[in-house]
PDB file of C-alpha atoms in Angstrom:
ATOM      1  CA  UNK A 189      57.905 111.947 128.441  1.00  0.00           C
ATOM      2  CA  UNK A 190      56.428 114.636 130.692  1.00  0.00           C
ATOM      3  CA  UNK A 191      59.822 116.299 131.048  1.00  0.00           C
ATOM      4  CA  UNK A 192      60.381 116.244 127.279  1.00  0.00           C
ATOM      5  CA  UNK A 193      56.942 117.817 126.761  1.00  0.00           C
ATOM      6  CA  UNK A 194      57.687 120.405 129.445  1.00  0.00           C
ATOM      7  CA  UNK A 195      60.953 121.438 127.787  1.00  0.00           C
ATOM      8  CA  UNK A 196      59.228 121.650 124.390  1.00  0.00           C
ATOM      9  CA  UNK A 197      56.394 123.777 125.766  1.00  0.00           C
ATOM     10  CA  UNK A 198      58.847 126.092 127.554  1.00  0.00           C
ATOM     11  CA  UNK A 199      60.902 126.572 124.399  1.00  0.00           C
ATOM     12  CA  UNK A 200      57.777 127.335 122.355  1.00  0.00           C
ATOM     13  CA  UNK A 201      56.532 129.762 125.028  1.00  0.00           C
ATOM     14  CA  UNK A 202      59.836 131.641 125.090  1.00  0.00           C
ATOM     15  CA  UNK A 203      59.702 132.037 121.300  1.00  0.00           C
ATOM     16  CA  UNK A 204      56.057 133.139 121.455  1.00  0.00           C
ATOM     17  CA  UNK A 205      56.721 135.781 124.103  1.00  0.00           C
ATOM     18  CA  UNK A 206      60.071 136.895 122.723  1.00  0.00           C
ATOM     19  CA  UNK A 207      58.711 140.371 121.719  1.00  0.00           C
ATOM     20  CA  UNK A 208      57.326 140.852 125.242  1.00  0.00           C
ATOM     21  CA  UNK A 209      60.605 139.720 126.806  1.00  0.00           C
ATOM     22  CA  UNK A 210      62.528 142.197 124.650  1.00  0.00           C
ATOM     23  CA  UNK A 211      60.125 144.987 125.639  1.00  0.00           C
ATOM     24  CA  UNK A 212      60.567 144.167 129.338  1.00  0.00           C
ATOM     25  CA  UNK A 213      64.326 144.252 128.880  1.00  0.00           C
ATOM     26  CA  UNK A 214      64.136 147.688 127.273  1.00  0.00           C
ATOM     27  CA  UNK A 215      62.150 149.212 130.129  1.00  0.00           C
ATOM     28  CA  UNK A 216      64.275 147.529 132.788  1.00  0.00           C
ATOM     29  CA  UNK A 217      61.693 145.212 134.340  1.00  0.00           C
ATOM     30  CA  UNK A 218      63.475 142.512 136.356  1.00  0.00           C
ATOM     31  CA  UNK A 219      62.740 138.802 136.419  1.00  0.00           C
ATOM     32  CA  UNK A 220      61.831 139.006 140.114  1.00  0.00           C
ATOM     33  CA  UNK A 221      59.136 141.595 139.383  1.00  0.00           C
ATOM     34  CA  UNK A 222      57.654 139.329 136.703  1.00  0.00           C
ATOM     35  CA  UNK A 223      57.690 136.420 139.184  1.00  0.00           C
ATOM     36  CA  UNK A 224      55.709 138.383 141.775  1.00  0.00           C
ATOM     37  CA  UNK A 225      53.253 139.731 139.175  1.00  0.00           C
ATOM     38  CA  UNK A 226      52.636 136.206 137.926  1.00  0.00           C
ATOM     39  CA  UNK A 227      51.841 135.028 141.443  1.00  0.00           C
ATOM     40  CA  UNK A 228      49.407 137.902 141.965  1.00  0.00           C
ATOM     41  CA  UNK A 229      47.755 136.963 138.670  1.00  0.00           C
ATOM     42  CA  UNK A 230      47.312 133.362 139.824  1.00  0.00           C
ATOM     43  CA  UNK A 231      45.707 134.724 142.984  1.00  0.00           C
ATOM     44  CA  UNK A 232      43.199 136.718 140.917  1.00  0.00           C
ATOM     45  CA  UNK A 233      42.446 133.654 138.798  1.00  0.00           C
ATOM     46  CA  UNK A 234      42.061 131.495 141.908  1.00  0.00           C
ATOM     47  CA  UNK A 235      39.180 133.719 143.007  1.00  0.00           C
ATOM     48  CA  UNK A 236      37.355 132.505 139.907  1.00  0.00           C
ATOM     49  CA  UNK A 237      37.622 128.899 141.102  1.00  0.00           C
ATOM     50  CA  UNK A 238      35.955 129.907 144.344  1.00  0.00           C
ATOM     51  CA  UNK A 239      32.950 131.306 142.448  1.00  0.00           C
ATOM     52  CA  UNK A 240      30.688 128.967 140.525  1.00  0.00           C
ATOM     53  CA  UNK A 241      30.188 130.179 136.966  1.00  0.00           C
ATOM     54  CA  UNK A 242      33.666 131.625 136.530  1.00  0.00           C
ATOM     55  CA  UNK A 243      35.676 128.463 135.902  1.00  0.00           C
ATOM     56  CA  UNK A 244      36.651 129.337 132.325  1.00  0.00           C
ATOM     57  CA  UNK A 245      37.868 132.800 133.331  1.00  0.00           C
ATOM     58  CA  UNK A 246      39.793 131.247 136.222  1.00  0.00           C
ATOM     59  CA  UNK A 247      41.544 128.751 133.923  1.00  0.00           C
ATOM     60  CA  UNK A 248      42.473 131.453 131.409  1.00  0.00           C
ATOM     61  CA  UNK A 249      43.858 133.840 134.044  1.00  0.00           C
ATOM     62  CA  UNK A 250      45.769 131.147 135.944  1.00  0.00           C
ATOM     63  CA  UNK A 251      47.237 129.746 132.704  1.00  0.00           C
ATOM     64  CA  UNK A 252      48.410 133.131 131.463  1.00  0.00           C
ATOM     65  CA  UNK A 253      49.824 133.981 134.882  1.00  0.00           C
ATOM     66  CA  UNK A 254      51.618 130.639 135.127  1.00  0.00           C
ATOM     67  CA  UNK A 255      53.350 131.363 131.821  1.00  0.00           C
ATOM     68  CA  UNK A 256      55.316 134.080 133.594  1.00  0.00           C
ATOM     69  CA  UNK A 257      57.222 131.185 135.165  1.00  0.00           C
ATOM     70  CA  UNK A 258      58.824 130.702 131.749  1.00  0.00           C
ATOM     71  CA  UNK A 259      59.147 134.404 130.960  1.00  0.00           C
ATOM     72  CA  UNK A 260      60.975 135.286 134.188  1.00  0.00           C
ATOM     73  CA  UNK A 261      63.559 132.568 133.549  1.00  0.00           C
ATOM     74  CA  UNK A 262      64.238 133.805 130.027  1.00  0.00           C
ATOM     75  CA  UNK A 263      64.389 137.371 131.325  1.00  0.00           C
ATOM     76  CA  UNK A 264      66.890 136.446 134.044  1.00  0.00           C
ATOM     77  CA  UNK A 265      69.127 134.736 131.498  1.00  0.00           C
ATOM     78  CA  UNK A 266      68.930 137.723 129.147  1.00  0.00           C
ATOM     79  CA  UNK A 267      69.835 140.056 132.032  1.00  0.00           C
ATOM     80  CA  UNK A 268      72.740 137.752 132.976  1.00  0.00           C
ATOM     81  CA  UNK A 269      71.492 137.359 136.532  1.00  0.00           C
ATOM     82  CA  UNK A 270      73.863 135.000 138.353  1.00  0.00           C
ATOM     83  CA  UNK A 271      72.549 135.297 141.916  1.00  0.00           C
ATOM     84  CA  UNK A 272      70.558 132.539 143.611  1.00  0.00           C
ATOM     85  CA  UNK A 273      67.848 134.663 145.208  1.00  0.00           C
ATOM     86  CA  UNK A 274      65.753 134.678 142.039  1.00  0.00           C
ATOM     87  CA  UNK A 275      65.501 130.888 142.104  1.00  0.00           C
ATOM     88  CA  UNK A 276      64.465 130.977 145.770  1.00  0.00           C
ATOM     89  CA  UNK A 277      61.851 133.660 145.090  1.00  0.00           C
ATOM     90  CA  UNK A 278      60.508 131.712 142.104  1.00  0.00           C
ATOM     91  CA  UNK A 279      60.115 128.491 144.108  1.00  0.00           C
ATOM     92  CA  UNK A 280      58.498 130.353 147.006  1.00  0.00           C
ATOM     93  CA  UNK A 281      56.020 132.135 144.747  1.00  0.00           C
ATOM     94  CA  UNK A 282      55.158 128.823 143.051  1.00  0.00           C
ATOM     95  CA  UNK A 283      54.250 127.298 146.419  1.00  0.00           C
ATOM     96  CA  UNK A 284      52.137 130.342 147.316  1.00  0.00           C
ATOM     97  CA  UNK A 285      50.388 130.256 143.932  1.00  0.00           C
ATOM     98  CA  UNK A 286      49.602 126.546 144.246  1.00  0.00           C
ATOM     99  CA  UNK A 287      48.286 127.127 147.745  1.00  0.00           C
ATOM    100  CA  UNK A 288      45.944 129.857 146.535  1.00  0.00           C
ATOM    101  CA  UNK A 289      44.568 127.660 143.747  1.00  0.00           C
ATOM    102  CA  UNK A 290      43.851 124.704 146.020  1.00  0.00           C
ATOM    103  CA  UNK A 291      42.490 126.928 148.807  1.00  0.00           C
ATOM    104  CA  UNK A 292      40.002 128.392 146.332  1.00  0.00           C
ATOM    105  CA  UNK A 293      39.028 124.906 145.151  1.00  0.00           C
ATOM    106  CA  UNK A 294      38.539 123.869 148.782  1.00  0.00           C
ATOM    107  CA  UNK A 295      36.095 126.746 149.168  1.00  0.00           C
ATOM    108  CA  UNK A 296      34.439 125.831 145.868  1.00  0.00           C
ATOM    109  CA  UNK A 297      33.787 122.261 147.098  1.00  0.00           C
ATOM    110  CA  UNK A 298      33.266 123.089 150.778  1.00  0.00           C
ATOM    111  CA  UNK A 299      29.834 121.401 150.744  1.00  0.00           C
ATOM    112  CA  UNK A 300      30.964 118.325 148.784  1.00  0.00           C
ATOM    113  CA  UNK A 301      33.027 116.325 151.247  1.00  0.00           C
ATOM    114  CA  UNK A 302      34.498 113.657 148.913  1.00  0.00           C
ATOM    115  CA  UNK A 303      35.837 116.268 146.488  1.00  0.00           C
ATOM    116  CA  UNK A 304      36.977 118.489 149.355  1.00  0.00           C
ATOM    117  CA  UNK A 305      39.053 115.569 150.646  1.00  0.00           C
ATOM    118  CA  UNK A 306      40.650 115.217 147.203  1.00  0.00           C
ATOM    119  CA  UNK A 307      41.480 118.938 147.160  1.00  0.00           C
ATOM    120  CA  UNK A 308      43.113 118.763 150.595  1.00  0.00           C
ATOM    121  CA  UNK A 309      45.162 115.721 149.578  1.00  0.00           C
ATOM    122  CA  UNK A 310      46.303 117.595 146.466  1.00  0.00           C
ATOM    123  CA  UNK A 311      47.206 120.647 148.532  1.00  0.00           C
ATOM    124  CA  UNK A 312      49.337 118.734 151.037  1.00  0.00           C
ATOM    125  CA  UNK A 313      50.812 116.215 148.602  1.00  0.00           C
ATOM    126  CA  UNK A 314      51.726 118.915 146.091  1.00  0.00           C
ATOM    127  CA  UNK A 315      53.759 120.758 148.704  1.00  0.00           C
ATOM    128  CA  UNK A 316      55.441 117.523 149.824  1.00  0.00           C
ATOM    129  CA  UNK A 317      56.323 116.619 146.227  1.00  0.00           C
ATOM    130  CA  UNK A 318      58.285 119.853 145.924  1.00  0.00           C
ATOM    131  CA  UNK A 319      59.770 119.568 149.415  1.00  0.00           C
ATOM    132  CA  UNK A 320      61.120 116.042 148.916  1.00  0.00           C
ATOM    133  CA  UNK A 321      63.057 117.078 145.825  1.00  0.00           C
ATOM    134  CA  UNK A 322      64.397 120.271 147.392  1.00  0.00           C
ATOM    135  CA  UNK A 323      65.405 118.529 150.635  1.00  0.00           C
ATOM    136  CA  UNK A 324      67.010 115.619 148.780  1.00  0.00           C
ATOM    137  CA  UNK A 325      69.046 117.990 146.623  1.00  0.00           C
ATOM    138  CA  UNK A 326      70.088 119.890 149.757  1.00  0.00           C
ATOM    139  CA  UNK A 327      71.435 116.596 151.134  1.00  0.00           C
ATOM    140  CA  UNK A 328      73.254 115.859 147.900  1.00  0.00           C
ATOM    141  CA  UNK A 329      70.826 113.132 146.814  1.00  0.00           C
ATOM    142  CA  UNK A 330      69.073 112.662 143.493  1.00  0.00           C
ATOM    143  CA  UNK A 331      65.251 112.845 143.517  1.00  0.00           C
ATOM    144  CA  UNK A 332      64.772 114.282 140.039  1.00  0.00           C
ATOM    145  CA  UNK A 333      61.915 112.001 139.012  1.00  0.00           C
ATOM    146  CA  UNK A 334      58.172 112.342 139.205  1.00  0.00           C
ATOM    147  CA  UNK A 335      54.962 111.520 137.392  1.00  0.00           C
ATOM    148  CA  UNK A 336      53.192 114.674 138.576  1.00  0.00           C
ATOM    149  CA  UNK A 337      55.021 117.980 138.852  1.00  0.00           C
ATOM    150  CA  UNK A 338      53.709 121.553 138.919  1.00  0.00           C
ATOM    151  CA  UNK A 339      52.910 121.723 135.196  1.00  0.00           C
ATOM    152  CA  UNK A 340      50.922 118.489 135.376  1.00  0.00           C
ATOM    153  CA  UNK A 341      49.012 119.770 138.415  1.00  0.00           C
ATOM    154  CA  UNK A 342      47.943 122.962 136.657  1.00  0.00           C
ATOM    155  CA  UNK A 343      47.059 121.156 133.422  1.00  0.00           C
ATOM    156  CA  UNK A 344      44.951 118.580 135.285  1.00  0.00           C
ATOM    157  CA  UNK A 345      43.024 121.267 137.141  1.00  0.00           C
ATOM    158  CA  UNK A 346      42.560 123.295 133.957  1.00  0.00           C
ATOM    159  CA  UNK A 347      41.194 120.376 131.931  1.00  0.00           C
ATOM    160  CA  UNK A 348      38.907 119.292 134.771  1.00  0.00           C
ATOM    161  CA  UNK A 349      37.604 122.825 135.294  1.00  0.00           C
ATOM    162  CA  UNK A 350      36.858 123.266 131.593  1.00  0.00           C
ATOM    163  CA  UNK A 351      34.961 119.952 131.532  1.00  0.00           C
ATOM    164  CA  UNK A 352      32.888 121.024 134.545  1.00  0.00           C
ATOM    165  CA  UNK A 353      32.251 124.435 132.973  1.00  0.00           C
ATOM    166  CA  UNK A 354      31.041 122.631 129.833  1.00  0.00           C
ATOM    167  CA  UNK A 355      28.429 120.761 131.857  1.00  0.00           C
ATOM    168  CA  UNK A 356      30.394 117.632 132.761  1.00  0.00           C
ATOM    169  CA  UNK A 357      29.943 117.994 136.499  1.00  0.00           C
ATOM    170  CA  UNK A 358      32.277 115.153 137.443  1.00  0.00           C
ATOM    171  CA  UNK A 359      35.152 116.544 135.330  1.00  0.00           C
ATOM    172  CA  UNK A 360      36.922 118.586 137.995  1.00  0.00           C
ATOM    173  CA  UNK A 361      36.293 116.154 140.883  1.00  0.00           C
ATOM    174  CA  UNK A 362      37.663 113.298 138.770  1.00  0.00           C
ATOM    175  CA  UNK A 363      40.700 115.370 137.801  1.00  0.00           C
ATOM    176  CA  UNK A 364      41.341 116.199 141.462  1.00  0.00           C
ATOM    177  CA  UNK A 365      41.180 112.552 142.562  1.00  0.00           C
ATOM    178  CA  UNK A 366      43.520 111.515 139.741  1.00  0.00           C
ATOM    179  CA  UNK A 367      45.839 114.349 140.709  1.00  0.00           C
ATOM    180  CA  UNK A 368      45.719 113.310 144.368  1.00  0.00           C
ATOM    181  CA  UNK A 369      46.662 109.732 143.477  1.00  0.00           C
ATOM    182  CA  UNK A 370      49.384 110.901 141.093  1.00  0.00           C
ATOM    183  CA  UNK A 371      50.857 113.270 143.668  1.00  0.00           C
ATOM    184  CA  UNK A 372      51.052 110.546 146.319  1.00  0.00           C
ATOM    185  CA  UNK A 373      52.677 108.239 143.761  1.00  0.00           C
ATOM    186  CA  UNK A 374      55.195 110.970 142.906  1.00  0.00           C
ATOM    187  CA  UNK A 375      56.164 111.358 146.565  1.00  0.00           C
ATOM    188  CA  UNK A 376      56.866 107.629 146.655  1.00  0.00           C
ATOM    189  CA  UNK A 377      58.855 107.844 143.419  1.00  0.00           C
ATOM    190  CA  UNK A 378      61.074 110.583 144.772  1.00  0.00           C
ATOM    191  CA  UNK A 379      61.617 108.884 148.119  1.00  0.00           C
ATOM    192  CA  UNK A 380      62.620 105.650 146.382  1.00  0.00           C
ATOM    193  CA  UNK A 381      64.942 107.519 144.024  1.00  0.00           C
ATOM    194  CA  UNK A 382      66.537 109.408 146.919  1.00  0.00           C
ATOM    195  CA  UNK A 383      67.035 106.152 148.860  1.00  0.00           C
ATOM    196  CA  UNK A 384      68.627 104.543 145.804  1.00  0.00           C
ATOM    197  CA  UNK A 385      70.882 107.566 145.360  1.00  0.00           C
ATOM    198  CA  UNK A 386      71.905 107.374 149.025  1.00  0.00           C
ATOM    199  CA  UNK A 387      72.799 103.669 148.717  1.00  0.00           C
ATOM    200  CA  UNK A 388      74.852 104.283 145.587  1.00  0.00           C
ATOM    201  CA  UNK A 389      76.782 107.092 147.259  1.00  0.00           C
ATOM    202  CA  UNK A 390      77.401 104.992 150.370  1.00  0.00           C
ATOM    203  CA  UNK A 391      78.637 102.071 148.249  1.00  0.00           C
ATOM    204  CA  UNK A 392      80.999 104.346 146.311  1.00  0.00           C
ATOM    205  CA  UNK A 393      82.632 105.863 149.422  1.00  0.00           C
ATOM    206  CA  UNK A 394      84.650 102.807 150.574  1.00  0.00           C
ATOM    207  CA  UNK A 395      85.927 102.288 147.030  1.00  0.00           C
ATOM    208  CA  UNK A 396      86.994 105.923 146.855  1.00  0.00           C
ATOM    209  CA  UNK A 397      88.669 105.639 150.244  1.00  0.00           C
ATOM    210  CA  UNK A 398      90.610 102.542 149.140  1.00  0.00           C
ATOM    211  CA  UNK A 399      91.872 104.302 146.045  1.00  0.00           C
ATOM    212  CA  UNK A 400      93.040 107.285 148.133  1.00  0.00           C
ATOM    213  CA  UNK A 401      94.897 104.963 150.519  1.00  0.00           C
ATOM    214  CA  UNK A 402      96.588 103.179 147.629  1.00  0.00           C
TER     215      UNK A 402
END
């Protein structure tokens, strides 16, 4: 369901920003430039998380900056970019952006140990979630499952931050603990899926070898 929602949101975002995408094409702005600008924007928004009283501004800036993740993909397709470096840059910038957000939240909750622990779990687990999938795919295994991916992480933080900004003090801490649990669960999901994929491939190899011999 999350993947279906993600695809729907991406399609709607591309349509919404179509005039901007066309303008960027006309002036020759590349997808890689948009990717880097988006990451810098997330960094600016992350500073708002580190400062009490600026949670709403932080959510708005991070959300708008994260939307460049959709825009750069549409731009690359429109520019008929076939190289693989753009995908590497995009993934790298995503990890940096996530790190900046959680680092700022760690500073925000530096004097509240239970919530700080949740932030640190989210920081580490979020990176591992992405790593497991990338490493599995590099080994030829399938790990394309997951309850909590990058979109869900940003949405959870955004909703929690808005609740806290509205006076519900436990909103963001609760969102972070739920996100921490979901991220750990997602790591398990992907490891199980990769193990299942490995077993299926191993079982198929003898059969393939027998057919070749015949």
